[in-house]
Amino acid sequence: MTSLPIVKITDLDKYFGRLHVLKNINLEVPERQVVCLIGRSGSGKSTLLRCINFLEEPSRGAVEVDGIKVNTETKGRERHQLIHDVRLKTGMVFQEFNLFPHMTVLENVIEGPVTVKGIDRKQAIELAEQNLDSVGLLFKKDEYPLRLSGGQKQRVAIARALTMQPRVMLFDEPTSALDPELIGEVLNVMKKVAYEGMTMIVVTHEMGFAREVADRVIVMSEGKLIEDGEPEKIFNSPQDPRTESLLIRYKSGGG
Amino acid sequence: MTSLPIVKITDLDKYFGRLHVLKNINLEVPERQVVCLIGRSGSGKSTLLRCINFLEEPSRGAVEVDGIKVNTETKGRERHQLIHDVRLKTGMVFQEFNLFPHMTVLENVIEGPVTVKGIDRKQAIELAEQNLDSVGLLFKKDEYPLRLSGGQKQRVAIARALTMQPRVMLFDEPTSALDPELIGEVLNVMKKVAYEGMTMIVVTHEMGFAREVADRVIVMSEGKLIEDGEPEKIFNSPQDPRTESLLIRYKSGGG
Amino acid sequence: GGGGGGAAASDLLGAIQERGYILVSTDPNYAPQSFLNTDGSRPSDTKCPSDALTTAEMQGFDVDVAIAIGDSLGVETCFATPSWDAITAGSWADKWDVSVGSMTITTTRQQVLDFSVPYYYTPAVMAVAASSGIDSLDGLAGQSVCAGAATTYEAWLNNDMEGLGLPESSIYASVPEGVTVVPLETDQECAQAIAAGRTDFVAYVTSETVVNANIAEGMPVIKLDGAVYSEDLAAAFDKSSTLDTASLRAKVDELFKAMHEDGRLSELSLKWFEVDLTVAPNQ
Amino acid sequence: MTSATQQEASPSHAELLYQAQLRKERLFRAHVGVSWVILLLILIFLFSGQKIQIGQLEYQTIQLDSEFILKNLIFIAGGLGQTLLISILSISVAVTLALLAALGRLSNFPPIYAISAFYVSLIRGTPLYLQIFFFFLALPQLGINLSGVVAGVTALGLNYGAYMSETFRAGLSSVGKGQREAALALGMTSSQTMRRIVLPQALRFAIPPMGNDFISMTKDSALVSATGFVHELMWRAVKVGRAQFNNLEALIIAAMFYWALTLILTYFQSKLETRLAKGDR
Amino acid sequence: MTSATQQEASPSHAELLYQAQLRKERLFRAHVGVSWVILLLILIFLFSGQKIQIGQLEYQTIQLDSEFILKNLIFIAGGLGQTLLISILSISVAVTLALLAALGRLSNFPPIYAISAFYVSLIRGTPLYLQIFFFFLALPQLGINLSGVVAGVTALGLNYGAYMSETFRAGLSSVGKGQREAALALGMTSSQTMRRIVLPQALRFAIPPMGNDFISMTKDSALVSATGFVHELMWRAVKVGRAQFNNLEALIIAAMFYWALTLILTYFQSKLETRLAKGDR
Ligand SMILES: Nc1ncnc2c1ncn2[C@@H]1O[C@H](COP(=O)(O)OP(=O)(O)OP(=O)(O)O)[C@@H](O)[C@H]1O
Ligand SMILES: Nc1ncnc2c1ncn2[C@@H]1O[C@H](COP(=O)(O)OP(=O)(O)OP(=O)(O)O)[C@@H](O)[C@H]1O
Ligand SMILES: [Mg+2]
Ligand SMILES: [Mg+2]
């Protein structure tokens, strides 16, 4: 690993009630790396991702994003502020898009810059239009999300996250709620983002994408990182029998 | 075509406002046939399917299911009654599952037999349990839909439709809201239903399923049926250039 | 519900005698004229409709007068308690037979109601907050004065002689200059507002009996000497009744005259008011 | 397959079908309009004092004193301003309190939660009349002497605030978790998330019950006149009605103004509903 | 990667964290309970008649006449039955009408649609007081002579029905199209779909505003006593309060009963909410 880690997770544990969902996770992601996170349903992929921007509170351990470190000892106002800073450094794209239905596409995209960063509205619109253009949806800017196809919604969600100019993008199965036909357009946008040098952590079932774009694939199982390496290595010579069975499933399951 | 047509669509047109969505459709499906309907987004696949059980009112033309014929001339009470009869002959599985969230899995499945057919509750439960068992979800019968995975939801939806003992099953992209990992389980259930001799019309992007299970593939484009034939024929030597480009898309898009 | 109806007779008196009870409306907002007897319970052998009150559940001067009416007709007396508005508006739809509720005879009310002869007379007086230091009507010039909304007291304060509807001879004083009128729901609220320490107004006008009761209750008010006017209070009948009320009115008039004469009314007045209010003031 | 006997429908056919559809919608609206007019006429007839004969039976409809109505219309209308003023003031107080109470119910700081819940329970639990009475006649005993209007508006605002907070609570719970998370992930503070994302969506479901509250507030504002210094619509109607023994006529005059207010409010409500539903249909 | 310095947490550690979580929840509930008690004590203190001295200022809290309260408690309580009876009758009428009106608004038969809309508009547009007055004293002019209770219940039911129908309408529109379609596809008639699928889900959103209506109905039932033959809680309180110059005490007695009713209704409401939310969380 060549450059400084931009995301660093240390000794992270997460419980839901009695359920131990993440078990002593340690992970460093250097800048500009594209990491794909794979694993069975329920293995804790989403929870790990959501711990990075504190949509879930880790039960124990530290998360550091671009030098901002939050651990179990950080409390009160300071914690609040640091979590806010971490969220500014990270952009997230959800499986269910979560566009704001009461705002047009453009309003969705400028909402963050204007409300959170206090950027001038005009400037925000410029920035937003650039990003909408780069996901190929500038012509839909005045539509309401309801009128978009799933693929279009997801591309807007990506543009919305990008317009906040985050250091790291987190994707949680961004294509799995889409018709296969529409998956391609979203993956293409993600590729573009990756090639422009964004650090990305992507939970995905898209093996083609992982193979082609990822610098690194991490396999999760029952709350632990069981395998970690270059895509070719993981796909061609998995070390763990669980990885093997996972890959077989993907091959038979997908269309 | 060897046996009597169980679904027969004649000169069907459908408009949404000024938009001509289905253009003079003629189609016969014989009993026990499994038909896959493919086509680009917006080509009218869902609308055609929904015209068969009158979730959409055809603007013109006739639909006949198992001898019950409804056309533009059928009006008033008679039409009402006939549509009801048609719906009893057809079972539908939606992309978004549409399970009833306020009922448990078992309640979802017996709702139709008990409320619509007036079957004795005990008998309905027996029937429901058989069908839940055959989709592998008997152990979830007392859960609420919210607690199920997408694949499980869809299998319950299939069990719900089957428990009404329809003559024809209509599937509208039953796997496209699912994680690839979960698609397999639903396709397996659908295969099982097909092999038991059910007449099925399936809108799907799952080419593997079409190839393996379908007796016939129909390609739609801009509201018309542009190609119709055995899967091998359609996939290997498509006649229409639009079919060709559609198949290329599927190959590149899917995982 | 309701009273009348039932009988096929077209005469109210006949109907009352046939059904065996008379249904009297009264407003139990005022002690000692008419208020609830919270200790009384409904007798088991009563003829009163289930939603009407019986003589055991009500008490007061008006109540005793009403009972006397029932007794003289040889029927049981029962009470309905509609809002004062519903009584004074007329058009009772035969839901009760007569009002015995210290109603002042006014010319406007006479448009919709028929009145008996008066059964007693009360002077209207001005009560002032003890803390105000005011001791005469003139001292109230430019002040705010309270009265029950839509009462004769409010009409007098507003110099609305038509609304007041009393003969010149019963009016003894005119309103002080520049008075602001504050109408509250009932005159009871006027007294209570002063007792609660509100300073929106310094005085209120109402009947002497009410002021006496207020003072007896220990409210910090004093009564100004001299009545401002006098009211003739009578029983009332609905002009729009579908049954003929003439014979009942005649009976009630006859009874009141007899009770004035034989001192029964004076006795009741002394019992409830501790003064005799049954003599017309200008007599 | 039966052979396709018919070519694709000509564009004019599509147009015809579309026009037929539009015609149908226009017809529906027209029929509804006509039905309304008929209902209104029936209502007016009911109060016309007309005699009608059905077979043997003779009916007399309700007779109103039109002279009284004409004479007092203007006087009663004079209360409209006060009614509006009190309603607007009270509803502003109510909406503010309702919002605070609804948010308080989401708080995880126990005293805030308890105060919100206590407020809603106590105020919904006791009659508005007592509350007005309390502010007007009991608070002075504590040395707090509010004027009639202030006491009335405070009581009305507190009262409606408690009821409305329940409506808000239902609205807030109708907004999915994903919306909050998306906003937080963008770096919004919880108050920004509430203000910009959750509330506007919660309003969608809260609008019809809130419309109810606004509309009934216009009528409950009459209770404030019990404090003696407010002469709004109802007070004036009752006053002239009592004085001239035309309660029904007077109330009907007031009712006409209230109805007009309601129609205006309903109009804005449905505008707002459509607007908030924009992203929804 | 930093080397894993720590082995997987021991099971007892998971248990500890879980217990801590549970403790936190229990603590929250306890704190809320304590806060409630404190607020209640403050309320009681406010009416205790105690003198308090803060620096120079001397305050006297509100003094209640406890003798009056004891003497009249039972009498006022005697109105509870009537209050309950009228509330229950009226709410039944209201819910029925509300449902019909809300469904009418979905009808595509113009007269039905128009009647529903007209009903809601007219009734919401005019004061409840007029409506009761109308049913009791004006209808007899048309030969329809209703008893006090019947007139009152009819008016109250009509009135609340109109308001509630708006709440239902909002609830109905919150149920997705997919639910209706799934039911129709199963062969359900539209009335079965409504009854079995749409209504139960619509109720989820309608429950809190409906709770509001139930609760305020218990108080508005007092208006029926204006007709003269109904002696419920509020009527009794006002009459003994006025006659004996203890309005505040009398109203507070009534308020305590209303509050108790409200607490009971709220309890059932939250039970119902939890039940209807079963499939939802
Ligand atoms: N809010 C929650 N409360 C309780 N348990 C939860 C919660 N969220 C997730 N879990 C549980 O935590 C475990 C990990 O869930 P997570 O969503 O992280 O898995 P995942 O790997 O993302 O799975 P999938 O591929 O299905 O999205 C699962 O067992 C899940 O049931
Ligand atoms: N309710 C509606 N109102 C107006 N237009 C509609 C409606 N439903 C569908 N359409 C339009 O009809 C056309 C056909 O839609 P349909 O849903 O049948 O396509 P589809 O082949 O199922 O597409 P997809 O693969 O995206 O589901 C599209 O142009 C769509 O926009
Ligand atoms: Mg996940
Ligand atoms: Mg479709």
Short mmCIF file of N, CA and C in Angstrom, two decimals, chain A residues 98-104 108 144-146, chain D residues 179 197 201 276-280:
data_model
loop_
_atom_site.label_atom_id
_atom_site.label_comp_id
_atom_site.label_asym_id
_atom_site.label_seq_id
_atom_site.Cartn_x
_atom_site.Cartn_y
_atom_site.Cartn_z
N ASN A 98 -32.90 6.84 -1.82
CA ASN A 98 -33.21 7.86 -0.82
C ASN A 98 -33.09 9.27 -1.34
N LEU A 99 -33.55 9.48 -2.56
CA LEU A 99 -33.66 10.86 -3.01
C LEU A 99 -34.77 11.53 -2.23
N PHE A 100 -34.71 12.86 -2.12
CA PHE A 100 -35.76 13.58 -1.41
C PHE A 100 -36.93 13.79 -2.36
N PRO A 101 -38.06 13.17 -2.09
CA PRO A 101 -39.14 13.17 -3.09
C PRO A 101 -39.79 14.53 -3.27
N HIS A 102 -39.63 15.42 -2.28
CA HIS A 102 -40.31 16.71 -2.38
C HIS A 102 -39.45 17.76 -3.08
N MET A 103 -38.29 17.33 -3.60
CA MET A 103 -37.42 18.28 -4.29
C MET A 103 -37.15 17.78 -5.71
N THR A 104 -36.93 18.71 -6.61
CA THR A 104 -36.55 18.31 -7.96
C THR A 104 -35.15 17.74 -7.93
N ASN A 108 -32.35 18.44 -5.15
CA ASN A 108 -31.73 17.35 -4.42
C ASN A 108 -30.23 17.52 -4.38
N TYR A 144 -39.16 15.66 -10.84
CA TYR A 144 -39.18 15.11 -9.48
C TYR A 144 -38.71 13.66 -9.54
N PRO A 145 -38.06 13.19 -8.46
CA PRO A 145 -37.47 11.85 -8.48
C PRO A 145 -38.46 10.78 -8.91
N LEU A 146 -39.73 10.94 -8.53
CA LEU A 146 -40.72 9.94 -8.85
C LEU A 146 -40.77 9.63 -10.33
N GLN D 179 -34.81 8.58 4.55
CA GLN D 179 -34.74 10.02 4.28
C GLN D 179 -33.85 10.72 5.30
N ILE D 197 -35.92 18.26 5.41
CA ILE D 197 -36.24 16.97 4.79
C ILE D 197 -37.48 16.32 5.43
N GLN D 201 -42.02 16.60 4.32
CA GLN D 201 -42.69 15.37 3.92
C GLN D 201 -43.76 14.97 4.93
N LEU D 276 -47.67 19.78 -2.19
CA LEU D 276 -46.82 18.86 -1.44
C LEU D 276 -46.83 17.48 -2.06
N ALA D 277 -47.85 17.19 -2.85
CA ALA D 277 -47.94 15.86 -3.47
C ALA D 277 -47.17 15.83 -4.78
N LYS D 278 -46.62 16.96 -5.17
CA LYS D 278 -45.93 17.07 -6.45
C LYS D 278 -44.97 15.91 -6.70
N GLY D 279 -44.11 15.66 -5.70
CA GLY D 279 -43.12 14.61 -5.88
C GLY D 279 -43.70 13.23 -5.66
N ASP D 280 -45.03 13.16 -5.66
CA ASP D 280 -45.64 11.96 -5.11
C ASP D 280 -46.54 11.21 -6.07
#
